[in-house]
Tab-separated table of C-alpha atoms in Angstrom:
chain	number	residue	atom	x	y	z
T	1	GLN	CA	18.880	-8.037	-0.196
T	2	LYS	CA	15.614	-6.191	0.258
T	3	GLU	CA	12.606	-7.556	-1.588
T	4	VAL	CA	11.802	-4.255	-3.297
T	5	GLU	CA	14.340	-1.464	-3.346
T	6	GLN	CA	13.904	2.159	-4.251
T	7	ASN	CA	16.121	5.178	-3.890
T	8	SER	CA	14.521	7.129	-1.054
T	9	GLY	CA	15.394	10.460	-2.635
T	10	PRO	CA	14.449	13.169	-2.476
T	11	LEU	CA	14.488	13.461	-6.233
T	12	SER	CA	14.160	17.057	-7.298
T	13	VAL	CA	13.306	18.077	-10.868
T	14	PRO	CA	12.241	21.378	-12.413
T	15	GLU	CA	8.735	21.846	-13.715
T	16	GLY	CA	8.398	20.508	-17.265
T	17	ALA	CA	11.290	18.047	-16.951
T	18	ILE	CA	11.149	14.262	-17.035
T	19	ALA	CA	11.235	12.554	-13.650
T	20	SER	CA	12.690	9.049	-13.625
T	21	LEU	CA	11.935	6.733	-10.715
T	22	ASN	CA	13.566	3.342	-10.368
T	23	CYS	CA	12.870	0.136	-8.535
T	24	THR	CA	14.551	-3.271	-8.311
T	25	TYR	CA	13.116	-6.473	-6.905
T	26	SER	CA	14.651	-9.690	-5.689
T	27	ASP	CA	12.092	-12.391	-6.509
T	28	ARG	CA	12.523	-13.597	-10.095
T	29	GLY	CA	9.094	-15.197	-9.912
T	30	SER	CA	7.349	-11.846	-9.570
T	31	GLN	CA	4.708	-11.289	-12.222
T	32	SER	CA	2.859	-8.079	-11.406
T	33	PHE	CA	4.292	-4.631	-10.846
T	34	PHE	CA	2.683	-1.409	-9.710
T	35	TRP	CA	3.405	2.211	-9.083
T	36	TYR	CA	1.443	4.040	-6.406
T	37	ARG	CA	1.523	7.740	-5.641
T	38	GLN	CA	1.123	8.829	-2.032
T	39	TYR	CA	0.717	12.429	-1.008
T	40	SER	CA	1.780	13.212	2.531
T	41	GLY	CA	-0.797	11.889	4.982
T	42	LYS	CA	-2.955	10.406	2.239
T	43	SER	CA	-3.715	6.977	0.857
T	44	PRO	CA	-1.634	5.252	-1.829
T	45	GLU	CA	-3.204	5.787	-5.243
T	46	LEU	CA	-2.592	3.296	-8.038
T	47	ILE	CA	-1.249	5.109	-11.093
T	48	MET	CA	0.302	2.350	-13.210
T	49	SER	CA	0.371	-1.407	-13.439
T	50	ILE	CA	2.592	-3.435	-15.745
T	51	TYR	CA	2.742	-7.174	-16.255
T	52	SER	CA	4.985	-7.833	-19.270
T	53	ASN	CA	8.389	-6.679	-20.424
T	54	GLY	CA	8.564	-3.378	-22.230
T	55	ASP	CA	6.895	-0.026	-21.898
T	56	LYS	CA	3.358	0.916	-20.947
T	57	GLU	CA	2.211	4.476	-21.447
T	58	ASP	CA	-0.718	6.267	-19.827
T	59	GLY	CA	-0.838	10.009	-20.393
T	60	ARG	CA	2.292	11.581	-18.962
T	61	PHE	CA	3.292	8.342	-17.232
T	62	THR	CA	5.343	5.499	-18.718
T	63	ALA	CA	6.141	2.337	-16.822
T	64	GLN	CA	9.043	0.208	-17.996
T	65	LEU	CA	9.665	-3.398	-17.014
T	66	ASN	CA	12.751	-5.524	-17.557
T	67	LYS	CA	12.292	-8.903	-15.908
T	68	ALA	CA	15.749	-10.139	-16.882
T	69	SER	CA	17.305	-7.271	-14.933
T	70	GLN	CA	14.571	-7.366	-12.261
T	71	TYR	CA	14.009	-3.696	-12.786
T	72	VAL	CA	10.936	-1.527	-13.132
T	73	SER	CA	10.831	2.213	-13.644
T	74	LEU	CA	8.355	5.055	-13.905
T	75	LEU	CA	8.875	8.075	-16.126
T	76	ILE	CA	6.818	11.199	-15.614
T	77	ARG	CA	6.942	13.580	-18.573
T	78	ASP	CA	6.269	17.298	-18.287
T	79	SER	CA	6.477	17.106	-14.503
T	80	GLN	CA	4.138	19.399	-12.593
T	81	PRO	CA	4.335	20.676	-9.013
T	82	SER	CA	1.214	18.608	-8.343
T	83	ASP	CA	3.291	15.485	-9.079
T	84	SER	CA	5.284	16.151	-5.908
T	85	ALA	CA	4.634	13.093	-3.758
T	86	THR	CA	6.155	9.822	-2.645
T	87	TYR	CA	6.080	7.146	-5.340
T	88	LEU	CA	5.794	3.586	-4.140
T	89	CYS	CA	6.898	0.620	-6.191
T	90	ALA	CA	4.981	-2.562	-5.401
T	91	VAL	CA	5.405	-6.111	-6.606
T	92	ILE	CA	3.321	-9.232	-6.367
T	93	ARG	CA	5.792	-12.011	-5.826
T	94	GLY	CA	5.567	-15.487	-7.235
T	95	GLY	CA	3.143	-17.745	-5.438
T	96	SER	CA	0.590	-15.026	-4.771
T	97	ASN	CA	-1.790	-13.014	-6.890
T	98	TYR	CA	-2.807	-10.456	-4.300
T	99	LYS	CA	-0.086	-9.786	-1.705
T	100	LEU	CA	1.678	-6.520	-2.522
T	101	THR	CA	5.287	-6.100	-1.412
T	102	PHE	CA	6.189	-2.425	-1.308
T	103	GLY	CA	9.403	-0.507	-1.480
T	104	LYS	CA	9.907	2.355	0.949
T	105	GLY	CA	9.137	4.896	-1.738
T	106	THR	CA	10.924	7.737	-3.493
T	107	LEU	CA	10.060	11.314	-2.587
T	108	LEU	CA	9.710	13.430	-5.728
T	109	THR	CA	9.746	17.214	-5.592
T	110	VAL	CA	8.881	19.199	-8.717
T	111	ASN	CA	10.081	22.780	-8.438
T	112	PRO	CA	8.082	25.533	-10.183
I	1	ASN	CA	-19.331	6.543	-5.601
I	2	ALA	CA	-17.558	6.252	-2.291
I	3	GLY	CA	-14.132	4.722	-2.165
I	4	VAL	CA	-12.720	2.587	0.606
I	5	MET	CA	-13.803	4.171	3.871
I	6	GLN	CA	-11.769	3.879	7.026
I	7	ASN	CA	-12.524	5.223	10.443
I	8	PRO	CA	-11.415	6.732	12.589
I	9	ARG	CA	-8.821	8.696	10.633
I	10	HIS	CA	-6.807	9.328	13.784
I	11	LEU	CA	-6.837	7.269	16.951
I	12	VAL	CA	-4.937	7.869	20.160
I	13	ARG	CA	-4.698	5.100	22.708
I	14	ARG	CA	-2.807	4.713	25.943
I	15	ARG	CA	-0.547	1.715	26.386
I	16	GLY	CA	-2.575	-1.329	27.329
I	17	GLN	CA	-5.832	-0.146	25.741
I	18	GLU	CA	-7.562	-1.710	22.775
I	19	ALA	CA	-7.689	-0.193	19.311
I	20	ARG	CA	-10.440	-0.979	16.803
I	21	LEU	CA	-9.976	0.108	13.224
I	22	ARG	CA	-12.833	-0.105	10.730
I	23	CYS	CA	-12.847	-0.489	6.990
I	24	SER	CA	-15.784	-0.440	4.586
I	25	PRO	CA	-14.725	-1.636	1.130
I	26	MET	CA	-15.769	-0.040	-2.124
I	27	LYS	CA	-19.225	-0.951	-3.332
I	28	GLY	CA	-19.129	-4.301	-5.055
I	29	HIS	CA	-15.816	-5.305	-3.483
I	30	SER	CA	-15.816	-8.391	-1.302
I	31	HIS	CA	-12.056	-8.733	-0.740
I	32	VAL	CA	-10.299	-6.707	1.950
I	33	TYR	CA	-6.615	-6.347	2.749
I	34	TRP	CA	-4.949	-4.641	5.693
I	35	TYR	CA	-1.478	-3.087	5.451
I	36	ARG	CA	0.609	-1.325	8.076
I	37	GLN	CA	3.005	1.540	7.410
I	38	LEU	CA	5.493	2.110	10.197
I	39	PRO	CA	7.451	5.388	10.281
I	40	GLU	CA	10.260	5.336	7.707
I	41	GLU	CA	9.116	1.912	6.481
I	42	GLY	CA	7.210	0.696	3.458
I	43	LEU	CA	3.706	-0.662	3.584
I	44	LYS	CA	3.628	-4.214	4.944
I	45	PHE	CA	0.897	-6.739	4.236
I	46	MET	CA	-0.949	-7.938	7.314
I	47	VAL	CA	-4.057	-9.902	6.382
I	48	TYR	CA	-6.444	-10.739	3.548
I	49	LEU	CA	-10.108	-11.400	4.230
I	50	GLN	CA	-13.254	-12.215	2.371
I	51	LYS	CA	-16.693	-12.095	3.936
I	52	GLU	CA	-16.590	-14.310	7.048
I	53	ASN	CA	-13.236	-15.815	6.051
I	54	ILE	CA	-9.605	-15.088	6.787
I	55	ILE	CA	-7.736	-16.108	3.651
I	56	ASP	CA	-4.174	-15.151	4.545
I	57	GLU	CA	-2.970	-13.768	7.864
I	58	SER	CA	0.709	-14.415	7.298
I	59	GLY	CA	1.621	-10.775	8.004
I	60	MET	CA	-0.241	-10.472	11.277
I	61	PRO	CA	1.731	-10.438	14.519
I	62	LYS	CA	1.002	-13.657	16.369
I	63	GLU	CA	-0.295	-11.965	19.493
I	64	ARG	CA	-2.696	-9.115	20.240
I	65	PHE	CA	-3.779	-8.597	16.614
I	66	SER	CA	-6.939	-9.978	15.047
I	67	ALA	CA	-9.092	-9.184	12.040
I	68	GLU	CA	-12.564	-9.996	10.895
I	69	PHE	CA	-14.876	-9.252	8.005
I	70	PRO	CA	-18.397	-10.219	9.042
I	71	LYS	CA	-21.277	-10.968	6.730
I	72	GLU	CA	-22.734	-7.568	7.542
I	73	GLY	CA	-20.773	-4.457	8.374
I	74	PRO	CA	-17.197	-3.309	7.990
I	75	SER	CA	-13.973	-5.196	8.370
I	76	ILE	CA	-12.400	-4.681	11.792
I	77	LEU	CA	-8.731	-4.776	12.715
I	78	ARG	CA	-8.405	-5.161	16.457
I	79	ILE	CA	-5.256	-4.560	18.458
I	80	GLN	CA	-5.390	-5.546	22.101
I	81	GLN	CA	-3.119	-4.140	24.808
I	82	VAL	CA	-1.465	-1.670	22.470
I	83	VAL	CA	2.206	-0.810	22.846
I	84	ARG	CA	4.187	2.167	21.542
I	85	GLY	CA	5.529	0.057	18.670
I	86	ASP	CA	1.992	-0.311	17.318
I	87	SER	CA	1.973	3.380	16.407
I	88	ALA	CA	1.642	3.433	12.627
I	89	ALA	CA	-0.681	4.143	9.755
I	90	TYR	CA	-3.007	1.246	9.048
I	91	PHE	CA	-4.395	1.080	5.536
I	92	CYS	CA	-7.221	-1.002	4.238
I	93	ALA	CA	-7.580	-1.884	0.574
I	94	SER	CA	-10.324	-3.652	-1.323
I	95	SER	CA	-10.793	-5.388	-4.642
I	96	PRO	CA	-13.742	-6.943	-6.443
I	97	GLY	CA	-12.056	-10.329	-6.639
I	98	MET	CA	-8.821	-12.036	-5.734
I	99	GLY	CA	-6.577	-10.020	-7.967
I	100	PRO	CA	-3.644	-7.704	-7.995
I	101	GLU	CA	-5.269	-4.307	-8.312
I	102	ALA	CA	-6.561	-3.014	-5.018
I	103	PHE	CA	-7.798	0.404	-3.979
I	104	PHE	CA	-6.670	1.898	-0.705
I	105	GLY	CA	-8.544	3.824	1.921
I	106	GLN	CA	-7.267	6.988	3.621
I	107	GLY	CA	-5.832	5.048	6.501
I	108	THR	CA	-6.094	5.206	10.274
I	109	ARG	CA	-3.187	6.786	12.045
I	110	LEU	CA	-2.785	5.124	15.417
I	111	THR	CA	-0.738	6.835	18.083
I	112	VAL	CA	0.003	4.999	21.308
I	113	VAL	CA	0.953	7.244	24.200
């Protein structure tokens, strides 16, 4: 089982729709969870962090964490073409407070 | 308010040459991390450094790779005798302390020919 798994996509949604990105992780001791956005050829950009079960909202973005199911998701409301990018799920596993373990990313395309 | 600066952005080396990748952390950040992104793979942790100290190098290949973060100047990731499999994007990240939220640089894309 991979440490952090994401559907590689591509995920295609129309402009204005909700994009839902999912991620599962294998280490039950993981405590910190992150979503990064990476445009092609660019650096990963931190867009959300979440540390406790439940939802965390920031503008059009909502991160959801369910530690019992080892599942974290990112919802993007009112998707815009500028949201088209690869979204990387990252986890800090138990025993560390700095080492990020990344999934391979999900490519999101928002169609005008 | 410069972010994490990496140079060069693109580097081409022939097999057997040395590659030196540089990373200047954000102002006020004293913790540096190097990650490698191979084609079709996720980012993989390589090494964590503080000024003059290697804290965790568990992700570094045992041979040919080394990293440093001197008291003055940028952090350097050095790859000796490069091989085609070293071709990847190398990202540096920094944080103000030992913590989970790090900011990434633009990366250095190394191509070995």
